[in-house]
Every structure is written in structure tokens, then in C-alpha cells.
XYZ file of C-alpha atoms in Angstrom:
701
model
C 2.198 32.943 34.507
C 0.677 33.260 31.109
C 2.314 31.988 27.935
C 3.163 34.712 25.603
C 2.336 35.251 21.963
C 5.694 34.411 21.077
C 6.139 31.285 23.050
C 2.931 29.337 21.919
C 1.701 28.408 18.898
C -0.370 30.660 16.489
C -3.748 30.561 17.411
C -3.449 28.953 20.543
C -5.428 30.422 23.682
C -3.456 31.515 26.807
C -3.302 29.089 29.493
C -2.431 29.897 32.908
C 0.153 27.617 34.478
C 0.829 27.833 37.999
C 4.335 28.822 38.970
C 3.731 26.824 42.210
C 4.745 23.537 42.660
C 0.967 22.461 42.409
C 1.419 19.681 39.942
C -2.342 19.081 40.015
C -3.095 22.391 38.461
C -0.427 22.058 35.794
C -1.752 18.930 34.894
C -5.323 20.203 34.547
C -3.950 22.747 32.269
C -1.999 20.334 30.097
C -5.231 18.472 29.699
C -7.551 21.320 29.105
C -5.072 21.789 26.114
C -4.679 18.295 24.995
C -8.405 18.029 24.833
C -9.298 21.738 23.075
C -6.194 22.220 21.577
C -6.086 25.417 19.520
C -8.800 28.195 20.482
C -9.925 28.728 16.944
C -10.260 24.690 16.125
C -13.438 23.275 14.972
C -14.814 20.485 17.335
C -13.570 17.778 14.885
C -9.911 18.768 14.113
C -8.502 16.967 17.600
C -10.124 13.733 16.741
C -8.981 13.850 12.918
C -5.653 14.438 14.252
C -5.823 11.260 16.516
C -7.693 9.313 14.047
C -4.518 10.066 11.521
C -1.806 9.580 13.834
C -4.043 6.144 14.872
C -4.269 4.991 11.076
C -0.508 5.676 10.629
C 0.201 3.349 13.550
C -1.910 0.568 12.158
C -0.595 1.041 8.789
C 3.328 0.607 9.822
C 2.765 -1.834 12.873
C 0.606 -4.035 10.956
C 2.097 -7.505 10.554
C 5.666 -6.338 11.203
C 7.043 -10.031 12.094
C 6.499 -10.981 8.813
C 9.832 -9.087 7.898
C 11.667 -11.130 10.530
C 15.025 -9.762 11.311
C 14.744 -7.208 8.401
C 17.993 -5.953 8.190
C 20.131 -8.406 9.642
C 23.295 -6.270 9.457
C 21.704 -3.602 12.110
C 19.625 -6.552 13.829
C 22.695 -8.528 14.823
C 24.352 -4.836 16.305
C 21.118 -4.235 18.200
C 21.532 -7.753 19.622
C 24.983 -7.110 20.599
C 24.347 -3.457 21.910
C 21.340 -5.157 24.085
C 23.847 -7.502 26.020
C 27.213 -5.524 25.986
C 27.105 -1.973 27.042
C 30.496 -1.422 25.394
C 29.039 -2.792 22.194
C 25.841 -0.615 22.356
C 28.177 2.999 22.902
C 30.188 2.188 19.703
C 27.509 0.366 17.531
C 29.516 -2.890 17.380
C 28.183 -5.587 15.314
C 29.110 -8.224 17.876
C 29.074 -8.420 21.382
C 33.211 -9.248 21.917
C 33.800 -5.893 19.712
C 35.627 -6.828 16.805
C 34.369 -4.261 14.715
C 31.504 -1.559 14.231
C 28.750 -1.071 11.893
C 29.489 1.527 8.790
C 27.217 4.113 10.607
C 27.347 5.677 13.836
C 25.031 4.180 16.266
C 22.232 6.619 17.192
C 19.638 4.513 15.489
C 20.689 1.362 17.135
C 20.652 2.913 20.784
C 16.951 3.157 20.413
C 16.222 -0.177 19.123
C 19.233 -1.783 21.490
C 17.237 -0.066 24.578
C 14.016 -1.719 23.305
C 15.360 -5.097 23.111
C 16.839 -4.306 26.569
C 13.530 -3.923 27.808
C 11.127 -6.355 25.827
C 13.695 -9.089 24.810
C 15.117 -9.938 21.487
C 12.270 -9.960 18.792
C 11.443 -8.432 15.406
C 8.920 -6.737 17.382
C 11.112 -5.234 19.935
C 13.121 -4.111 17.126
C 11.056 -2.799 14.684
C 8.041 -1.224 17.063
C 10.546 1.807 17.662
C 10.768 2.686 13.842
C 7.130 2.261 13.125
C 6.514 4.701 16.266
C 9.300 7.038 14.649
C 7.239 7.357 11.699
C 4.025 8.339 13.779
C 5.975 11.052 15.557
C 7.384 12.127 12.060
C 3.659 12.199 10.798
C 2.695 14.297 13.952
C 5.603 16.575 13.636
C 4.821 17.358 9.723
C 0.893 18.384 10.985
C 2.208 20.356 13.781
C 4.631 22.298 11.339
C 1.889 22.881 8.909
C -0.703 23.807 11.290
C 0.784 26.838 12.749
C -0.122 28.753 9.929
C -2.078 27.025 8.088
C -5.908 24.935 8.393
C -6.360 22.158 9.940
C -7.518 20.449 6.614
C -4.036 21.478 5.199
C -2.225 20.121 7.932
C -3.954 16.851 7.915
C -3.490 16.501 4.524
C 0.475 16.942 4.628
C 0.176 14.390 7.413
C -1.682 12.324 5.471
C 0.455 12.396 2.272
C 3.680 11.574 4.404
C 1.911 8.529 6.126
C 1.004 6.789 2.649
C 3.887 7.427 0.691
C 5.477 3.877 -0.381
C 8.944 4.479 0.592
C 7.920 5.721 4.147
C 5.439 3.119 4.773
C 8.733 0.864 3.947
C 11.447 2.643 6.138
C 9.248 3.282 8.994
C 8.937 -0.598 8.982
C 12.469 -1.236 8.795
C 15.428 -1.302 10.960
C 18.054 0.841 8.602
C 18.950 4.205 10.241
C 16.727 6.274 7.820
C 13.644 6.423 10.167
C 15.250 8.410 12.903
C 17.137 10.376 10.441
C 13.657 11.688 8.962
C 12.492 12.085 12.211
C 15.367 14.267 13.270
C 15.496 16.289 10.089
C 11.634 17.065 10.554
C 12.334 18.181 14.174
C 14.848 20.386 13.111
C 12.487 21.970 10.318
C 9.781 22.448 13.241
C 12.130 24.343 15.161
C 13.508 26.348 12.974
C 10.133 27.492 12.102
C 9.607 28.251 15.768
C 12.588 30.336 15.852
C 11.689 32.400 12.842
C 8.376 32.853 14.584
C 9.777 34.177 17.739
C 13.380 35.338 16.920
C 14.600 33.409 20.323
C 17.816 31.794 20.162
C 16.533 28.561 22.018
C 14.942 27.514 18.926
C 17.778 27.351 16.702
C 19.898 25.441 19.074
C 17.280 22.813 19.348
C 17.508 22.434 15.475
C 21.357 22.491 15.504
C 20.686 19.742 18.172
C 18.696 17.845 16.262
C 20.736 17.875 12.866
C 24.006 16.943 15.080
C 21.998 14.021 16.192
C 21.148 13.365 12.695
C 25.002 13.003 11.924
C 25.069 10.361 14.569
C 22.358 8.556 12.750
C 23.495 8.874 9.443
C 26.709 11.268 9.196
C 26.932 13.772 6.138
C 23.498 13.174 4.899
C 22.048 14.950 7.684
C 23.985 17.940 6.681
C 22.307 18.502 3.513
C 19.233 20.372 4.967
C 21.576 22.784 7.078
C 22.092 25.089 4.168
C 17.919 25.592 3.937
C 17.326 25.961 7.639
C 20.148 28.651 8.019
C 19.164 30.679 4.974
C 15.681 30.634 5.614
C 16.155 31.760 9.087
C 18.505 34.205 7.529
C 15.836 35.400 5.569
C 12.733 35.685 7.737
C 13.636 35.973 11.224
C 12.175 39.069 12.736
C 15.414 40.305 14.430
C 18.366 42.337 13.368
C 20.966 40.752 11.171
C 23.563 40.827 13.743
C 21.167 38.740 16.144
C 20.069 36.333 13.027
C 23.965 35.878 12.389
C 24.653 35.475 16.073
C 22.142 32.938 16.473
C 23.290 30.610 13.536
C 26.583 30.599 14.660
C 25.151 29.416 17.991
C 22.949 26.818 16.334
C 26.353 25.740 14.513
C 28.101 25.179 17.925
C 25.046 23.194 18.718
C 25.523 21.252 15.628
C 29.109 20.245 16.571
C 28.443 19.524 20.012
C 25.680 17.430 19.476
C 27.256 15.603 17.069
C 31.213 15.958 17.746
C 30.952 14.558 21.406
C 30.862 10.877 20.439
C 33.260 11.369 17.487
C 35.743 13.035 19.571
C 35.423 9.770 22.216
C 35.942 7.305 19.559
C 38.989 9.364 17.691
C 40.709 10.047 21.114
C 40.299 6.313 22.678
C 43.437 4.232 21.360
C 42.281 1.772 18.652
C 43.181 -1.169 20.973
C 41.055 -0.187 23.495
C 37.872 -0.112 20.972
C 36.374 -2.256 18.085
C 37.505 -1.134 14.551
C 35.423 1.428 12.929
C 33.816 -0.585 9.995
C 33.456 0.899 6.861
C 36.973 2.406 6.861
C 40.462 1.009 5.725
C 42.504 2.814 8.451
C 40.279 2.373 11.470
C 39.262 5.989 11.519
C 35.668 7.238 11.980
C 36.621 10.634 10.271
C 37.796 8.587 7.230
C 34.598 7.030 7.225
C 32.792 10.345 7.157
C 34.635 11.783 4.679
C 35.238 8.976 2.238
C 32.920 5.846 2.049
C 29.826 7.531 4.044
C 30.595 11.168 2.524
C 32.256 12.755 -0.320
C 32.529 9.172 -1.524
C 28.798 8.892 -2.245
C 29.056 12.338 -4.369
C 32.083 11.323 -6.335
C 31.728 7.696 -6.304
C 35.357 7.194 -4.933
C 34.572 4.651 -2.138
C 37.482 2.525 -1.261
C 36.088 -1.046 -0.106
C 32.888 -0.425 -1.628
C 30.777 -3.124 -3.114
C 31.246 -1.749 -6.359
C 31.408 1.363 -8.452
C 29.026 4.152 -8.802
C 26.892 5.616 -11.463
C 29.575 7.380 -13.760
C 28.489 10.589 -14.570
C 25.484 12.472 -15.784
C 24.474 9.592 -18.571
C 26.812 6.790 -17.242
C 25.343 4.045 -15.837
C 26.419 1.731 -13.050
C 25.478 -0.725 -10.183
C 23.221 2.205 -8.874
C 21.901 3.673 -11.977
C 22.784 6.509 -14.144
C 22.772 9.596 -12.345
C 21.142 13.233 -13.754
C 18.125 14.952 -13.350
C 15.502 12.645 -13.837
C 17.100 9.943 -11.598
C 14.447 9.775 -9.270
C 11.674 9.502 -11.524
C 13.102 6.289 -13.228
C 12.872 2.381 -12.830
C 11.782 1.362 -9.329
C 12.770 4.588 -7.570
C 9.793 6.193 -9.083
C 7.328 3.799 -7.316
C 8.673 4.944 -4.030
C 8.674 8.693 -3.924
C 7.872 10.591 -7.098
C 3.915 9.925 -7.533
C 3.727 13.765 -6.271
C 6.988 15.130 -7.108
C 6.185 16.752 -10.048
C 3.128 18.288 -8.632
C 5.290 19.372 -5.476
C 7.630 21.214 -7.649
C 4.791 23.229 -9.565
C 2.944 23.662 -6.275
C 6.065 25.041 -4.668
C 6.760 27.567 -7.680
C 3.079 28.385 -7.698
C 2.996 29.037 -3.875
C 6.032 31.333 -3.788
C 4.529 33.182 -6.529
C 1.253 33.740 -5.158
C 3.158 35.107 -1.690
C 5.637 36.942 -3.340
C 3.929 40.284 -1.956
C 4.220 39.074 1.513
C 6.436 40.830 4.179
C 9.856 39.725 4.730
C 8.761 37.612 7.973
C 6.079 36.225 6.750
C 5.952 32.828 8.490
C 3.649 31.215 5.891
C 6.114 31.687 3.121
C 9.049 30.566 5.594
C 7.077 27.488 6.018
C 7.006 26.681 2.228
C 10.490 27.486 2.092
C 11.649 25.441 4.483
C 9.952 22.253 3.032
C 10.441 23.441 -0.578
C 14.554 24.279 0.136
C 14.477 20.597 2.016
C 13.153 19.104 -1.433
C 15.289 20.678 -4.002
C 18.600 20.410 -2.007
C 17.999 16.712 -1.017
C 16.673 15.836 -4.320
C 19.598 17.156 -6.633
C 21.810 15.401 -4.350
C 20.177 12.162 -4.675
C 20.278 12.800 -8.498
C 23.648 13.446 -9.126
C 25.592 11.367 -6.352
C 27.723 9.195 -8.387
C 28.472 6.903 -5.569
C 26.532 4.131 -3.786
C 22.351 5.032 -3.982
C 19.714 3.317 -2.904
C 15.879 3.564 -3.737
C 15.145 3.501 0.071
C 17.267 6.831 0.633
C 14.502 8.801 -0.927
C 12.581 8.432 2.330
C 14.484 11.706 3.169
C 12.244 13.651 0.569
C 8.734 12.321 2.135
C 8.296 15.053 4.639
C 8.991 17.890 2.206
C 6.871 16.769 -0.564
C 4.025 16.336 1.866
C 4.856 19.837 3.294
C 5.028 21.216 -0.237
C 1.656 19.850 -1.788
C -0.237 20.665 1.193
C 0.842 24.158 1.275
C 1.011 24.860 -2.106
C -2.291 23.086 -2.761
C -4.206 25.171 -0.300
C -2.386 28.351 -1.626
C -3.688 27.242 -5.242
C -7.138 26.389 -3.835
C -7.418 29.574 -1.999
C -6.647 31.636 -5.518
C -8.717 29.376 -7.731
C -10.835 32.709 -8.585
C -8.123 33.441 -11.168
C -8.201 31.612 -14.494
C -4.625 31.005 -14.898
C -4.417 29.298 -11.483
C -7.502 27.093 -12.202
C -5.890 26.276 -15.462
C -2.177 25.439 -14.121
C -3.983 23.225 -11.305
C -6.099 21.219 -13.789
C -2.700 20.569 -16.010
C -0.805 19.407 -12.792
C -3.444 16.938 -11.570
C -3.869 15.724 -15.111
C 0.158 15.366 -15.220
C 0.063 13.347 -11.845
C -2.554 11.265 -13.090
C -0.512 10.403 -16.277
C 2.692 9.967 -14.327
C 0.751 7.738 -11.978
C -0.374 5.644 -15.164
C 3.357 5.211 -16.090
C 4.670 4.260 -12.868
C 1.693 1.475 -12.521
C 2.270 0.334 -15.823
C 5.875 -0.730 -14.695
C 4.515 -3.284 -12.475
C 2.784 -5.078 -15.425
C 1.471 -8.105 -13.127
C 0.190 -6.194 -10.275
C -3.648 -4.574 -10.253
C -3.448 -3.782 -14.378
C -6.781 -1.906 -13.766
C -5.939 0.415 -11.495
C -3.590 2.527 -13.858
C -6.889 3.085 -16.001
C -8.950 4.147 -12.638
C -6.491 6.606 -11.203
C -6.397 8.222 -14.910
C -10.131 8.258 -15.205
C -10.436 10.064 -11.742
C -7.713 12.137 -12.225
C -9.420 13.765 -15.978
C -12.258 14.121 -14.125
C -10.624 16.070 -11.209
C -8.557 18.055 -14.105
C -12.210 19.216 -15.397
C -13.504 20.221 -12.016
C -10.544 22.023 -11.057
C -10.981 24.344 -14.255
C -14.379 24.854 -13.341
C -15.054 28.541 -11.620
C -15.673 28.517 -8.001
C -19.464 27.398 -7.502
C -20.961 26.562 -4.091
C -20.060 24.279 -1.672
C -21.001 20.792 -2.791
C -19.063 21.409 -6.201
C -15.884 22.575 -4.148
C -16.087 19.748 -1.787
C -16.721 17.221 -4.843
C -13.582 18.490 -6.414
C -11.517 18.368 -3.486
C -12.514 14.592 -2.937
C -11.979 13.641 -6.673
C -8.719 15.655 -6.840
C -7.629 13.542 -3.623
C -8.634 10.371 -4.763
C -6.876 10.731 -8.563
C -3.435 11.862 -6.696
C -3.299 9.673 -3.502
C -4.890 6.366 -4.885
C -2.131 4.906 -6.700
C 0.569 5.757 -3.867
C -1.877 4.460 -1.153
C -2.086 1.180 -2.840
C 1.741 0.932 -3.353
C 2.091 1.282 0.330
C -0.801 -1.072 1.117
C 1.246 -3.552 -0.879
C 4.326 -2.807 1.117
C 2.931 -3.525 4.419
C 1.172 -6.503 3.588
C 4.569 -8.062 2.319
C 7.626 -9.007 4.179
C 11.090 -7.354 3.447
C 14.498 -8.177 4.349
C 17.864 -7.768 3.411
C 20.519 -5.046 3.006
C 18.751 -3.059 0.181
C 14.634 -3.128 0.158
C 12.000 -1.373 -2.295
C 8.271 -0.472 -1.714
C 5.972 -1.524 -3.728
C 5.254 -4.487 -6.522
C 8.210 -5.760 -8.398
C 8.784 -3.725 -11.335
C 11.130 -4.251 -14.758
C 14.477 -2.879 -15.064
C 15.381 -2.235 -11.563
C 18.925 -1.097 -10.154
C 21.118 -4.385 -10.349
C 18.603 -6.474 -12.424
C 14.517 -7.385 -12.307
C 13.254 -6.068 -9.243
C 16.613 -4.842 -7.891
C 18.321 -6.272 -4.634
C 15.362 -5.970 -2.442
C 14.667 -8.593 0.201
C 10.847 -9.036 -0.630
C 9.298 -11.839 0.741
C 9.528 -14.391 3.431
C 11.376 -12.361 6.017
C 14.891 -14.419 5.563
C 16.418 -15.252 8.591
C 13.697 -13.780 10.826
C 12.764 -15.412 14.352
C 9.469 -17.037 14.548
C 6.821 -14.813 15.405
C 6.991 -14.173 19.568
C 10.174 -16.367 20.006
C 13.484 -15.499 20.845
C 16.645 -16.573 18.451
C 18.028 -19.964 18.986
C 15.420 -22.149 17.051
C 15.420 -22.609 13.500
C 14.227 -19.541 11.579
C 11.674 -19.761 8.931
C 11.771 -18.213 5.332
C 15.025 -18.730 3.733
C 16.282 -16.895 1.103
C 13.673 -14.893 -1.022
C 13.234 -15.779 -4.759
C 15.418 -13.555 -7.016
C 12.581 -13.160 -9.295
C 10.684 -11.088 -6.974
C 13.080 -8.626 -6.000
C 14.592 -11.193 -3.398
C 18.131 -11.719 -2.639
C 19.455 -14.876 -4.391
C 21.775 -17.451 -2.259
C 25.331 -17.484 -3.392
C 25.849 -19.268 -6.604
C 22.173 -18.728 -7.567
C 21.279 -17.219 -10.745
C 19.924 -13.626 -9.818
C 21.341 -10.500 -9.927
C 24.961 -9.680 -11.466
C 27.226 -12.515 -11.779
C 29.891 -12.585 -9.074
C 33.471 -13.002 -9.986
C 34.465 -16.963 -9.708
C 30.197 -17.574 -9.330
C 27.201 -17.741 -11.533
C 25.011 -15.192 -9.414
C 24.507 -12.854 -6.601
C 26.306 -9.413 -6.485
C 29.744 -8.889 -7.489
C 32.347 -9.431 -4.470
C 29.955 -12.164 -2.959
C 31.095 -15.510 -1.616
C 31.081 -17.329 -5.137
C 33.997 -19.517 -6.008
C 35.858 -18.733 -2.577
C 37.890 -20.996 -0.520
C 35.752 -23.267 1.582
C 32.268 -21.710 0.307
C 29.087 -23.091 1.601
C 28.457 -19.942 4.186
C 24.580 -19.421 4.881
C 24.530 -15.717 3.846
C 26.090 -13.564 1.454
C 26.880 -9.718 1.097
C 23.701 -8.122 0.800
C 21.321 -10.788 2.590
C 21.257 -13.442 5.390
C 19.721 -16.818 5.407
C 18.227 -19.273 7.832
C 20.594 -21.651 10.121
C 19.577 -24.764 10.582
C 19.129 -25.977 14.034
C 21.683 -28.635 14.263
C 24.348 -26.012 13.183
C 22.948 -23.847 15.851
C 23.256 -26.289 18.876
C 26.825 -26.839 17.489
C 27.916 -23.304 17.811
C 26.243 -22.706 21.005
C 27.849 -25.523 22.808
C 30.448 -24.461 25.348
C 29.842 -20.974 24.039
C 31.007 -19.147 27.227
C 34.720 -20.314 26.643
C 35.312 -18.285 23.475
C 35.270 -14.664 22.784
C 33.559 -15.583 19.259
C 31.577 -18.896 18.705
C 32.464 -18.349 15.014
C 33.788 -15.819 12.552
C 32.456 -15.729 9.319
C 33.372 -13.414 6.327
C 30.918 -10.234 5.766
C 28.614 -8.499 8.396
C 25.515 -10.383 6.718
C 26.881 -13.967 6.945
C 27.889 -13.528 10.078
C 24.643 -11.958 11.608
C 22.926 -15.020 10.426
C 24.825 -16.749 12.907
C 25.025 -14.166 15.768
C 21.059 -13.924 15.452
C 20.345 -17.922 15.619
C 22.221 -18.219 18.592
C 22.470 -15.214 20.397
C 26.246 -15.107 20.888
C 29.095 -13.175 19.207
C 30.433 -14.172 16.059
C 33.160 -12.210 14.112
C 32.571 -10.256 10.821
C 35.201 -10.701 9.275
C 36.100 -7.709 7.002
C 32.860 -5.832 8.029
C 29.870 -5.302 5.835
C 31.600 -5.687 2.266
C 34.296 -8.044 3.356
C 36.533 -5.639 2.390
C 37.852 -3.690 5.849
C 41.077 -5.078 7.312
C 39.674 -6.459 10.639
C 41.204 -8.333 11.403
C 44.317 -8.781 9.559
C 45.847 -12.246 9.187
C 48.345 -11.891 11.818
C 45.464 -10.637 14.168
C 43.303 -13.918 13.276
C 46.049 -16.337 13.999
C 46.719 -14.754 17.529
C 42.951 -14.801 18.267
C 43.120 -18.475 17.306
C 46.187 -19.099 18.908
C 44.670 -17.694 22.101
C 41.705 -19.913 22.027
C 39.340 -17.246 21.431
C 37.516 -18.368 17.880
C 35.461 -21.713 18.126
C 34.823 -21.976 14.248
C 35.356 -20.329 10.846
C 32.583 -20.500 8.694
C 33.379 -21.369 4.769
C 33.242 -18.745 2.068
C 35.071 -15.705 1.081
C 34.184 -12.303 -0.148
C 36.940 -11.098 -2.743
C 38.730 -7.836 -2.567
C 36.336 -5.037 -3.437
C 36.676 -1.632 -5.031
C 40.348 -1.289 -3.799
C 39.864 -2.976 -0.201
C 41.899 -4.977 2.022
C 42.316 -8.834 0.708
C 42.548 -9.724 4.537
C 39.274 -11.549 4.484
C 40.687 -13.759 1.560
C 44.020 -14.200 2.916
C 42.623 -15.545 6.217
C 39.786 -17.915 4.412
C 43.101 -19.280 2.582
C 45.214 -19.645 5.726
C 42.046 -21.493 7.629
C 41.481 -24.111 4.505
C 45.151 -24.905 4.486
C 45.553 -25.607 8.032
C 42.437 -26.665 9.487
C 40.034 -29.711 8.699
C 36.793 -28.866 6.893
C 33.203 -30.587 8.114
C 29.813 -30.058 6.957
C 27.064 -29.212 9.158
C 23.346 -28.344 8.239
C 24.604 -27.854 4.829
C 27.467 -25.222 5.784
C 31.105 -25.744 5.715
C 32.854 -24.835 8.757
C 36.594 -25.432 10.365
C 36.969 -26.258 14.171
C 39.894 -23.540 14.970
C 40.744 -25.211 18.120
C 41.930 -28.679 16.827
């Protein structure tokens, strides 16, 4: 059969694919498509795309092992899922299935499968994330290329690849990498549905968003109004069919997200792990509370601390408001081209205002532009927990808008007002880059002057009337350097530095970060990570990153905010608690000595958990060092009622836990005090010993 116009990307030549079982013919046809690409493409287009993807892979995979276990909270869950299928399914923090992580498990599934195939190491955990980044760049290219030139599509992919927060999160094991890939796929599928009016594409888009929910819950749904609105506006079918397709797509969202939720909610609590992050062992509570509406309102029971406190209020996560994405370290993550993207979005829509309703070029701009505006507003005003790395969800949208809007402006540069606006936008981009670079006072102090000078030259060239190909080429080259040099430098700095801990940021340290100078990011030595190329169980390099460079200070240190009863760290960390001496803390983990690791592994098969520790990050240190299950009492914040004191006593009586590792996290933001009760009971009834600088209690004596 021959692929119809509706089935193939715009501009592709028909390819005769045999309908018989002659696999050789199909493979030859596919091979011709891979080599030739579009029928109207230049000879350089496919090599350029391969080059872009290859450079992106190099950027994202370069020296991955420098980050060690990266976020040990998720790495421990990956380790658990790689040795126990029940832990794999639920996303448990430990292989004995005491409690899950505080997110759905979709991102963990991919990493755990990689570990099952290649063994446990930082590479097997992080390489899938890097490949997701490459795939996202490719999808952005494919989306833009359907109705725009190869240069425009390559620009979109390139802008995404060198966005600093993308270079960070596609090298890290948080759920955000998979979420961004799925949102980009949903955008691509929606565009295909708009082109053809065929329901199968919006069903695929709905399924992608549904799996996005299984990655990071309600954040995936931010894009739904945009996808539905643009499809409803631009699809080339009747109103009745458009609404019908959208209801079917909603069903796809519910099915692709709901199957796992239904199983978790229907299985009796006694037969599954506790749902981490909830106070009532309910995934629905987690969805609509701590990880859902609580992120918007700031009412997150059991959270580490309160939120921003309104449009002008401050707080742990910075002041909310329309300028939030431009302030402190957040600006260096994502906002380099954000002002330009907003201007280009508006100009692109003005220039395309006379297009027909079903115009796919305008629909593409609306998809990326709507994604950008809705998500940026949500991040700007959410009063609950907000981290700078969340902004990676904006990266594909900004890349698409900048490329498409820039192409529209370039095409219309005969108009004087367009040239003036382009020059002002270019100058504003350079000045804004100067401001952001100036925040990192000790890092490449000369770079901001270079960017500013190049930006001024580009603005002058842009305001000149079109004259010849040589001047046009020079203008484009200078404008690209002026716009992209600063974020590219930030990205290069990011990939040459290890990052670990629960809260990380791209680029160099800046003053005024959330939570203190440099923020809570885990820059530096890849704390708690394995030696490159080795399995867990030996001595891990690194240690706790220095607080002055954005690293996470150890309990009782002097960085960050003062904790109750201690002199440093984040509120709620292990400071002044019974027992003391835990290796990790609330937001990061530390290395474990070989002597302690050997002690914990002794007779490990006789116990369900070789140890129990307060808080998931503390437990993760020991679990990754030993490869054995360690119970994270209280979950991530130490404030979940898992286990209760009565349950813990029952586990000890049954001989299921060997050691208790000293240290406690106090009750956080209205959460359970079970972890403190357990720590006090252990201290009162068992004898402390110190091994490798860590206080622990043998619960079998």
C-alpha cells in the first residue's frame, strides 16, 4: 500500500510498503526513508540531525559517574526494584517493601530494568535518563520539522539541548526526565491529530499524559487544557467529532494512569507497602494533597516546611509571583530565553493572525506557547514546595517557541516594525544574560561582557534592511552566539560537575539562592556514590558536599537553615535528636564506612531489614552501600506514620530488623511523630555502639 497524505509527515514522499510478509522489502523501504528523510530535504539535513543528536548524547552522557548515586532517594528504590518485583511494581524504597517513594513508579521502572540488565551502578541508573534527553530533543525536532524548515527544527532541538536545567535533569535520576519526554510526545501526537483529524493520535496523546501522571502525578495534567484547546480549535473535522475525540482521549488518560492507581487502592494495605508521602496510607491523598493541590496552596501535611506565602511573601521556596522564574538561581536554570520566547510568541501569533483555522503552523506555535504560558504561571504562583529544577518542564516549550517565533520574525524582516522589535528583543536577551551571569560573581567574569557586546552587534545587524545572503548569514550567526553563548556555558559547567542530593541546580553557585547561598543543591563530589565501574558494597567516594558551594551540609553543620536543636541543615533534619550520628540527613546522604557496611551485611539473610534509619535519604546510604534492605522510618521527611511504634516493636520482637541507626527527624508540618517515638524507645531500651562514626543499636540484644 501507499502511505496517504494524512498518514505521513508533510513533505515526505510516498513510500511503497509491501503488504505481504516480505520483511526484506519493508526493511529496504524503511532504510530508504532513514537515509533520505523528507523528499524535499537538502543533502545536509539528515547528517545535521544525526550530528545534533550525537552531540546531545555526548553532552548528557559525559562523565555521568561524577554524580555517584545522584539522588540516592530514588537510587535506593531502583536498587530495591532491581531485586524484588513487588518493590518494582509499587516503587518501594526497600526490597522488603516497608514504604514507597513519594511519587508513582514509572520513572523507577525504566531505571530498575536497566539495573536488572547491566547491574547496579551510577551508569546503569543515569544512562536511561540521558537517552530520554536525546529522545526529547529528537521529538522537538520532529514536531517543529513537520511544518517548518530544517534550520528551524534544528534550532529548536539545539536550544533544548543546551538549556542548563535540561543538561542537569537529563543527567539525573529524578522523575522529571521521563515526564518531559512524555509531555513532548503528547504534544507531537496532538499535532499529528490536528493534521489528520484521526482519533488514534489524540488517544496516543492521552496515553502519554496518563503515563506522565504515573511519573509525577498532577504536574503532567498542566498541559491537558492546552492540548485539548488547540485540538478543539484547529482539527480539520466537525465540532461533534472534535469533542468526541477529546472525550476518548480523556478516557485514554484515565485508563493509562488509572490502572496502577486502581490496583494500589484496591489491594489491602496489609498486603502492600505503605504509600510514602501520605499520612493515611492512601495514594489518592498523596495525589490531591502533598503532591497535588498542596503544591499550589502550600498546605502539605508532613512536608519538610511551609511554602512561599503568597504573591509577596517569602518562605523556604522563595517568594511567589510573576517574577519568580527570573529570580535567584532559578533564572540561570531556564529563563535565559524566556523573555524572548514570550515576545516571539506574541509576534508569531500576530503575523499568523490571518491563517485559516486549521493552519498547522499556527497550531504548532499554540501548542508550544500554551504549554509555556500555563506551566510558567503554575510555577510562578505555587505556594507549596518548589525547586528550581522543576523548570525543566518549560525547556521544550521555550525551545519550540523561540525557533518558530524566530523563523516568523526572520521571514517578515522586510517590515520595519518587525526589525525594530527583533533588535530590541535581541538587546534585551543580551542584557538579561548579563544580569544572570553577574549573579555568579566568581565564575567566568569576562563572559557577561562578551555576551553583551555580541548582543549589541546582533541588534544593530537585525535592524538593518535585508541585503544579500552574506549579511543575512552573518546576522543569524551573531544573533545565535549572542543568544545562546551564556546558557551553553552554563550547561558545560553543569555537565563537568557532579551533582547529588535531593535538590540540585545547574550552573555555578549564585548568591541569594533559595534556602541560603547556593541553595540546597548537591554540587560537588557525588556524595554516597559508588566508585566508577564498581558495584555497591565497597567504600564510596565523595562525602558530603561543602555547603558553601551549593552542597548539602551534614547534620549539625553550618550551612543552610538552622534545624531545631541543631546548628545547621534544613529545618527538620537530624539535629539534637536521640541517638544522633546518622550518616545521612533529610535532603542528602553521605558515604558509609567499609567497617559499618561489613557489619550490616553480616548474616543479612536472617533479617527482612539489616537496619532501620529515620528518613529515606539516611536509609538509602546504607542500602546502596550494602545492597540489602534498610527500612526508611517515616519516609522521605521522616514524618509519615510508617511504621508506627507498635508496628516497629512487633518487627523487633519477630527479629526482622537487625540494627537501628541513630538519628531522628522531628515532626514536620503537622506530620506524624512516630519516627521520634521510635527513636526514643530504641534509645531507652537498647545499648548504643559506634561504628565508623555512626551510632547504632543492635535490636537483637
